[in-house]
Coordinates of C-alpha atoms and ligand atoms in Angstrom, one line a residue:
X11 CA 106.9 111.1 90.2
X12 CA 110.0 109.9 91.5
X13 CA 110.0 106.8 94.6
X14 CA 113.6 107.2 96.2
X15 CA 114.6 106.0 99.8
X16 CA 117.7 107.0 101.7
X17 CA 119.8 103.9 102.8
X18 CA 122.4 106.3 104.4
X19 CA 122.8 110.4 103.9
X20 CA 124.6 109.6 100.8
X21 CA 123.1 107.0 99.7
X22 CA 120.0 106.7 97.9
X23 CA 118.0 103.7 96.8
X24 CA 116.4 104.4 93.2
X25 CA 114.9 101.4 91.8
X26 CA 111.7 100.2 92.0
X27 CA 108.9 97.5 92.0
X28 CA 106.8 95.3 90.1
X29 CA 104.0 93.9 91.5
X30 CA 102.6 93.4 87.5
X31 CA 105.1 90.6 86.7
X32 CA 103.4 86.9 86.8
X33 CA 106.8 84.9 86.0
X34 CA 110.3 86.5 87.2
X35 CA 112.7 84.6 84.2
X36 CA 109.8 83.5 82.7
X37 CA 109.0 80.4 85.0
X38 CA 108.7 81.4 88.5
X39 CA 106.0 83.2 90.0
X40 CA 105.9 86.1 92.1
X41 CA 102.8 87.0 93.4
X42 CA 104.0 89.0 96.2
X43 CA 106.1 91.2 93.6
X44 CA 109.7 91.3 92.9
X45 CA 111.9 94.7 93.5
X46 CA 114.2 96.0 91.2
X47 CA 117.2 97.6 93.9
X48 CA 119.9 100.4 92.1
X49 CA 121.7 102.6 94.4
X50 CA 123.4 106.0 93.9
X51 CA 126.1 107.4 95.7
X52 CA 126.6 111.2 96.1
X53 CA 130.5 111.7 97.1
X54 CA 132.5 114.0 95.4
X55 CA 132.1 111.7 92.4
X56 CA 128.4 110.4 91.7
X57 CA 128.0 106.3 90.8
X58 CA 125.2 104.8 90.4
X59 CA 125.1 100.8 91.2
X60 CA 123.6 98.8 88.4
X61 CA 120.1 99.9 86.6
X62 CA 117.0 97.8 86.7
X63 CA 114.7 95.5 84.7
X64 CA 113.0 97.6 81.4
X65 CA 109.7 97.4 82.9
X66 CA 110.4 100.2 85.5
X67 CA 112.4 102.0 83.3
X68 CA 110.3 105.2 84.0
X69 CA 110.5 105.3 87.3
X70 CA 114.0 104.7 87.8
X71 CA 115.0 107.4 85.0
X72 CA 112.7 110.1 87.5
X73 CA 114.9 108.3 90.3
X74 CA 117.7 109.1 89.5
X75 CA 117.4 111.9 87.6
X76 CA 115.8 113.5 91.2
X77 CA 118.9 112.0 93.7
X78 CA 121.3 113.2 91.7
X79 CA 119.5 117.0 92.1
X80 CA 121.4 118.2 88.8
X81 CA 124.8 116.6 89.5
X82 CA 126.3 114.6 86.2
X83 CA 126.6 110.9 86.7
X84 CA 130.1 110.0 86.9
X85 CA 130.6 106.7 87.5
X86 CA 127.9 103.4 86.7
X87 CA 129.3 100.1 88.2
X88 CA 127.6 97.5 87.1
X89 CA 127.7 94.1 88.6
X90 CA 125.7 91.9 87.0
X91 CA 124.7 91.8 83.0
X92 CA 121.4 89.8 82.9
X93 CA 118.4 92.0 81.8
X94 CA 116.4 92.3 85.1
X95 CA 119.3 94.5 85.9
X96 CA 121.0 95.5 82.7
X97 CA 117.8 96.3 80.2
X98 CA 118.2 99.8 80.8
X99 CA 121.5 100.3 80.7
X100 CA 121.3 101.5 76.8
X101 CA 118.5 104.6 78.3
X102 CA 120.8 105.5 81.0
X103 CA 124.3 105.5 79.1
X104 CA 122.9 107.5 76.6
X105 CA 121.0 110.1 79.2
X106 CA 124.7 110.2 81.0
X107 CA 126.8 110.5 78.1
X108 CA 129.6 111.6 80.2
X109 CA 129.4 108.7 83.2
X110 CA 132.2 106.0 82.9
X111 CA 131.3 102.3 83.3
X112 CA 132.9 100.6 85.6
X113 CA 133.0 96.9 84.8
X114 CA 135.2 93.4 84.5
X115 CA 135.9 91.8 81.1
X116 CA 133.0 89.8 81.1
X117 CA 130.9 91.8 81.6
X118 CA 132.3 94.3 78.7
X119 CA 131.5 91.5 76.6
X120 CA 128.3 91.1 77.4
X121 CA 127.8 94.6 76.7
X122 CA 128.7 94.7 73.1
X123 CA 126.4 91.6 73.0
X124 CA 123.1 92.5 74.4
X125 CA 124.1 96.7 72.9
X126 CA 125.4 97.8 70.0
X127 CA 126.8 100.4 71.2
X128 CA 130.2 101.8 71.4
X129 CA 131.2 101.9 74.8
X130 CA 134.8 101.5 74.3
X131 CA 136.4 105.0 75.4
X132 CA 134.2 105.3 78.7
X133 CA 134.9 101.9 80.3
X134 CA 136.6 101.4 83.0
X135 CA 137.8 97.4 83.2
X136 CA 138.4 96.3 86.6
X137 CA 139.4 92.9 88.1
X138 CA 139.6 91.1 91.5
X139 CA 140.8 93.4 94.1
X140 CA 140.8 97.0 92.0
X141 CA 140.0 99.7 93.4
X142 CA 138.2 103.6 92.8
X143 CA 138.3 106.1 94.7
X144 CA 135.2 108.3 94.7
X145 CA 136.0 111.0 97.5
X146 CA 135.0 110.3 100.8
X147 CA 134.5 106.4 99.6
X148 CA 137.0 103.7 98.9
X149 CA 135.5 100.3 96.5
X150 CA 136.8 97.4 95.8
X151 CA 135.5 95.1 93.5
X152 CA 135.4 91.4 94.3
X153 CA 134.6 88.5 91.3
X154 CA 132.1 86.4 92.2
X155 CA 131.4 84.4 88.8
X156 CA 128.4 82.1 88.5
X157 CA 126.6 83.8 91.3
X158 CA 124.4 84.1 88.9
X159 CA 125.9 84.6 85.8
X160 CA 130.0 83.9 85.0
X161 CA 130.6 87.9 84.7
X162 CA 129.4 88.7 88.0
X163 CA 131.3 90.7 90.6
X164 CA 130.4 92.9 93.8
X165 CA 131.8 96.1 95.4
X166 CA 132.8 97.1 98.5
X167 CA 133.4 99.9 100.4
X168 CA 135.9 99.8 102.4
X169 CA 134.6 103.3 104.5
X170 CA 131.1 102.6 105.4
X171 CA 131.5 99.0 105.2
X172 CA 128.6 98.8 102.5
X173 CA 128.7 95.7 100.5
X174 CA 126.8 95.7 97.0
X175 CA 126.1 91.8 96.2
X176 CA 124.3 91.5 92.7
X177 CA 121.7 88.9 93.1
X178 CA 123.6 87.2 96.2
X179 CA 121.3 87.7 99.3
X180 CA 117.9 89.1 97.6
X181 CA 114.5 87.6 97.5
X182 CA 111.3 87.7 95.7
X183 CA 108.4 89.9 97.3
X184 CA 108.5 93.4 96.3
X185 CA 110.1 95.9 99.1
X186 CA 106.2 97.8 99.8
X187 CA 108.3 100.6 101.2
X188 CA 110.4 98.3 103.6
X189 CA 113.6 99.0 102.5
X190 CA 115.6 97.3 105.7
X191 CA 114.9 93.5 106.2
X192 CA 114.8 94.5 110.0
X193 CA 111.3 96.9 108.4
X194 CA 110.2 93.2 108.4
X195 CA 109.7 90.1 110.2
X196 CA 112.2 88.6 108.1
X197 CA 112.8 85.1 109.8
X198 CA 108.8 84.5 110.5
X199 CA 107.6 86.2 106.9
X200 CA 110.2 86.6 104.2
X201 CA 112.2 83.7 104.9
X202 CA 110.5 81.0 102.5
X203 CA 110.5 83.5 99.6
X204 CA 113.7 84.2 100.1
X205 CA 115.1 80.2 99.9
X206 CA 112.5 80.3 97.0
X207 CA 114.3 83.0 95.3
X208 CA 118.2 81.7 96.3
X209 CA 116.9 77.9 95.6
X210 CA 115.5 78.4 92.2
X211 CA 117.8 81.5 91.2
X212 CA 121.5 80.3 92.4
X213 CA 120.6 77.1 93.7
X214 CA 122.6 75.1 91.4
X215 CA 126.1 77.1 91.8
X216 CA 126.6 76.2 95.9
X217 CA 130.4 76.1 95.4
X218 CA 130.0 79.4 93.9
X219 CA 128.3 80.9 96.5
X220 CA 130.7 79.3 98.9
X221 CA 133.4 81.1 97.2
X222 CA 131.9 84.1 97.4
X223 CA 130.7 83.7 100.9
X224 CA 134.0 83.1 101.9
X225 CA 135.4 86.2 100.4
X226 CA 132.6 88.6 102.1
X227 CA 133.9 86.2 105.5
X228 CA 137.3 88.4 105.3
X229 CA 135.2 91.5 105.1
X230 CA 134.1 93.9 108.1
X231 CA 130.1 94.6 107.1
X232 CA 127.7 96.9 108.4
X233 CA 125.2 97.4 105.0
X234 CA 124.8 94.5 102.5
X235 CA 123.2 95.5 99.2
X236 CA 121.3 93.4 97.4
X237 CA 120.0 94.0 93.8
X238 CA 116.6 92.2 94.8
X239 CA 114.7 92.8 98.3
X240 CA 115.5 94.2 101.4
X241 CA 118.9 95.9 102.4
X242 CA 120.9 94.3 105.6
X243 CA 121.9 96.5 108.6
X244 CA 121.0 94.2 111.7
X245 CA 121.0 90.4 111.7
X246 CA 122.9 89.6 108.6
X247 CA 124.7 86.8 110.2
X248 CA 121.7 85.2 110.5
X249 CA 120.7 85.1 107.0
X250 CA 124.2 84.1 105.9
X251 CA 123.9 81.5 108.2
X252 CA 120.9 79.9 105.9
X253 CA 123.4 80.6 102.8
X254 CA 125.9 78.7 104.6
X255 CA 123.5 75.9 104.6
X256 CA 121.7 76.6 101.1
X257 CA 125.0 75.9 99.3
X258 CA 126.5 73.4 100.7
X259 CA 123.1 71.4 100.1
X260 CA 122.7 70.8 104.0
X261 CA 119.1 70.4 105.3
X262 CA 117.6 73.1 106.8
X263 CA 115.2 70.8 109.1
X264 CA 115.1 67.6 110.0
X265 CA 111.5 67.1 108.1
X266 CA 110.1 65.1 104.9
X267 CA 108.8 66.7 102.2
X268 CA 105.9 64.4 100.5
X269 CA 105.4 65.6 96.7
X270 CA 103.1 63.7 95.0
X271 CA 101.1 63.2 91.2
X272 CA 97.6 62.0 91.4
X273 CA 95.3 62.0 88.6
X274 CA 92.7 60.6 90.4
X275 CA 93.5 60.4 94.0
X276 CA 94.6 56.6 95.1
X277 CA 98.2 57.9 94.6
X278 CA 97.3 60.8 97.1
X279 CA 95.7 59.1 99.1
X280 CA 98.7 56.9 100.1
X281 CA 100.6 59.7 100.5
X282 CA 98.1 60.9 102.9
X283 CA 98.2 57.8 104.8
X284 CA 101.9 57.9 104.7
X285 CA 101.7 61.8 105.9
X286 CA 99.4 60.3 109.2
X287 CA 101.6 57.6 110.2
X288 CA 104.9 60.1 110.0
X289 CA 103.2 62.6 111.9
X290 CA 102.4 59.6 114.6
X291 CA 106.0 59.1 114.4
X292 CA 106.2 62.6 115.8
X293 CA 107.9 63.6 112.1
X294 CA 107.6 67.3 110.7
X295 CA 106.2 66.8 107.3
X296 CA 105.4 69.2 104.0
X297 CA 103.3 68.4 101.7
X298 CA 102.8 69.1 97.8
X299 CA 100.7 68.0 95.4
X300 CA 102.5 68.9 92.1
X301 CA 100.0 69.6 90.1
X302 CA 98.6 72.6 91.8
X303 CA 101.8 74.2 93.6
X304 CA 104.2 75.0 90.8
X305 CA 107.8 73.4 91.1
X306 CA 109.5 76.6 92.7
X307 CA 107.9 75.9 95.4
X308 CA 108.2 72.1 95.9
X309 CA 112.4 72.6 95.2
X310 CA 113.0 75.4 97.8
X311 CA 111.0 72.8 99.8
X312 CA 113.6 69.8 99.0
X313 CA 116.5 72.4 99.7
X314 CA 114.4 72.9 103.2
X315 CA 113.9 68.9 103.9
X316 CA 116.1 66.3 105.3
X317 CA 113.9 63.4 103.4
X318 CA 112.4 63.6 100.6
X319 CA 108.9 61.1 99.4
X320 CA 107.9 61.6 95.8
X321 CA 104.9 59.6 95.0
X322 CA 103.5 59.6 91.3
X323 CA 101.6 57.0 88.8
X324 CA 102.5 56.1 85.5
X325 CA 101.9 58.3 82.7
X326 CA 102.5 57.3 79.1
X327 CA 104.8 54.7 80.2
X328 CA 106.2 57.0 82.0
X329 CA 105.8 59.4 85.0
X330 CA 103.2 61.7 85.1
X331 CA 104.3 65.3 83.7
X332 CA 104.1 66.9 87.1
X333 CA 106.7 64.6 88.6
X334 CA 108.7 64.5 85.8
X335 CA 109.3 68.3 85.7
X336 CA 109.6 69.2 89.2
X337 CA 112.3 66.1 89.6
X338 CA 114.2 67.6 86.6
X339 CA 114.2 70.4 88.5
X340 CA 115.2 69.2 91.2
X341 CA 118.1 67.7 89.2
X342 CA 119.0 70.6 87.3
X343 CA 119.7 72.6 90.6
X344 CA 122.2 70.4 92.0
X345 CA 120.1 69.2 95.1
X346 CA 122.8 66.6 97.2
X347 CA 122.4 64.8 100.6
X348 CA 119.3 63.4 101.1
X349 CA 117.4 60.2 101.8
X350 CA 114.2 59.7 99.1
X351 CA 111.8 57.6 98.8
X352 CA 110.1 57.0 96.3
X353 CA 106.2 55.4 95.7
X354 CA 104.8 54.8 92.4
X355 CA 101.5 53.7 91.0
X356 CA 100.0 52.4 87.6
X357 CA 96.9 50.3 86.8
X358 CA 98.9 47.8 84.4
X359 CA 102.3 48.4 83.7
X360 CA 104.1 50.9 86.7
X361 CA 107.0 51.8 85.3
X362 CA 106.7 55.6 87.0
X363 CA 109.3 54.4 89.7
X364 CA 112.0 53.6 87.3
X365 CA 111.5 56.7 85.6
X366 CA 111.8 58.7 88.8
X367 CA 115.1 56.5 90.0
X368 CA 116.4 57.8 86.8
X369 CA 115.7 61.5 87.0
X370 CA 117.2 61.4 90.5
X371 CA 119.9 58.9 90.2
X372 CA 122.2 61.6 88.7
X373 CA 121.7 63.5 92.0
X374 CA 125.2 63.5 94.3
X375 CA 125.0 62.0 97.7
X376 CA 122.2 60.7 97.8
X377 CA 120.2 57.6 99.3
X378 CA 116.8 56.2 97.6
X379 CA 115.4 53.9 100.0
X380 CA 115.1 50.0 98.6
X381 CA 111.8 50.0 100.1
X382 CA 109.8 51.6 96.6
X383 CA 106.0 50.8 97.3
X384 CA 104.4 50.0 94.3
X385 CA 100.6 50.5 93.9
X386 CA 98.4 48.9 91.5
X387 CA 95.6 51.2 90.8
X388 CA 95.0 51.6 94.5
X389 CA 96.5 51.2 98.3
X390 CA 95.4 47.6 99.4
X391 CA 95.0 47.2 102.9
X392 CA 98.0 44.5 102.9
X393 CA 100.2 47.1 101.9
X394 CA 99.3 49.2 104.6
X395 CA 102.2 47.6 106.5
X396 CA 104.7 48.6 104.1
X397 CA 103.7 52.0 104.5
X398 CA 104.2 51.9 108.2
X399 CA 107.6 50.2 106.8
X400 CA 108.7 53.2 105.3
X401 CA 107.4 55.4 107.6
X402 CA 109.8 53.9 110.0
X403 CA 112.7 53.9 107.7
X404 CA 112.2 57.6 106.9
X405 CA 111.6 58.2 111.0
X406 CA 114.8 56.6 111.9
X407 CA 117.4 59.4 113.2
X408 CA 115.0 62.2 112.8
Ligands
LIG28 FE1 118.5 89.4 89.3 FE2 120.6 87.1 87.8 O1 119.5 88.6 87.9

């Protein structure tokens, strides 16, 4: 049975979610869900905005099938070409036979790569600052490359102010029948998963999303549509407001975030002292260990945090596989301006410190803190000083 929702009189969300998924790309979990967002407008011309991810393929067939009421699809924009939106495009193309496809050049590439089908005589290319005409509505289509992928692009319309954003402004947790982020308590419940999602998803392109951000600056907005989470109708300055910060890799708090690896707890247990004395300090800190919270968690965390403490012992002359991936992480996602310090441990030859300076030496703008504590199996109570030390030193300015 079809699942639809109006966003306005003429137009109708028809995607879905998935609460089955474990790992959204593979790697990150969503335990709250993930929602899959298309949209179709009913002008004089029908277009449908992007498909969804094959494993709510069914759904989103009845969906549209049912907005439409009859009507032929004449138009399907698509904005975005990786699978979680694009998987069904073959199903729906081939139910449509007579709706064009409106797309850039990149994304016509794409196409013939991920289908082998001929599309040729039904696409429509467009490029920065095109337009279509669809009756009552105006679009105009707006590159925003690398935010996610290079052929990405969004549409706007210039009549009911509606902005369509691809991935830009989504956010893991599936929609529950909360379609408006003002259906929520966005600031006090979805926030985290929505730095989660822009962290680990488009984290590493923040020039990108300035570009784009600056582009949708010009623009006068009422409706933002996002192809994952909630749609935007009150309060959207807000939440660009936390993209402003996101991409230019500016804290979001003055805080320190404490990750640390701990096989068998003398590691933790220094960063638990080091925890206390910040908190005496009167210091905001968050706290991981990395072996139970995955990394996605622990990044949109160092995206969050002004300082940054990774603690971790030596592991096969290295650091332990925990650290080592969640700091490659970190790495591979761009993360910039931030003070780190770092603590490392090893019962006869700590070398995890060095490896850590490593991973996160190749990080721009950033400060590691001379003061490294090194622990040799255990926290003596001599060193205890050292850690009131670098308490102070991560204190200072906060
Ligand atoms: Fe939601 Fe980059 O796809």
């Amino acid at each position: 049975m079809h699942c639809t929702r109006k966003v306005r009189e003429d137009l109708i969300w028809v995607g879905a979610d998935d609460r089955r998924l474990a790992c959204f790309e593979g790697v990150y979990g969503v335990p709250e869900g993930v929602s899959y967002n298309s949209y179709l407008l009913l002008d004089e011309k029908t277009v449908l905005f992007d498909t969804v991810d094959k494993a709510v393929y069914s759904v989103f067939l009845e969906n549209v099938a049912y907005a439409l009421g009859g009507r032929p699809l004449d138009y399907l924009v698509i904005h975005h070409m990786e699978p979680d939106h694009a998987a069904t495009l073959e199903l729906l193309v081939t139910r449509y036979p007579e709706a064009k496809i409106v797309c850039n050049a990149k994304i016509k590439t794409m196409l013939a790569q991920f289908f082998a089908l001929d599309l040729t005589e039904r696409i429509v290319l467009v490029k920065e600052g095109d337009s279509l005409e669809t009756g009552r509505h105006k679009f105009s289509f707006i590159m925003a490359p690398m935010v996610h992928w290079p052929e990405v692009m969004m549409s706007y319309d210039s009549t009911d102010k509606i902005l369509f954003t691809a991935d830009a402004f989504g956010t893991f947790g599936a929609l529950n029948g909360r379609l408006f982020a003002d259906e929520t308590d966005f600031f006090g419940e979805r926030l985290d998963e929505a730095r989660r999602y822009y962290t680990n998803i488009v984290g590493k392109y923040g020039p990108q999303v300035q570009a784009a951000l600056k582009k949708a600056a010009a623009l006068d907005i009422a409706l933002v549509c996002p192809l994952h989470g909630f749609v935007w109708r009150k309060d959207f300055d807000r939440f660009v407001e936390k993209y402003q910060l996101w991409s230019s890799y500016t804290p979001e708090e003055k805080s320190v975030l404490i990750a640390y690896a701990s096989v068998y707890g003398h590691t933790e247990n220094a960063a638990n002292i080091l925890a206390v004395k910040l908190a005496e300090r009167g210091v905001k800190v968050r706290m991981h260990d990395t072996s139970v919270i995955p990394a996605s968690y622990i990044l949109s965390d160092a995206f969050r945090c002004s300082r940054l403490v990774f603690a971790a012992t030596t592991y096969n002359n290295g650091v332990f596989v925990t650290m080592e991936n969640l700091l490659h992480d970190i790495a591979a996602h761009n993360l910039q301006n931030r003070k780190i310090a770092l603590i490392e441990n090893g019962s006869w030859a700590p070398t995890s410190g060095k490896a850590m300076r490593e991973i996160l030496g190749t990080l721009k703008n950033i400060e590691i803190l001379d003061s490294q504590i090194t622990l040799k199996s255990a926290l003596t109570e001599g060193q205890l000083a050292q850690l009131d030390a670098l308490a102070d030193a991560l204190a200072a300015d906060l």
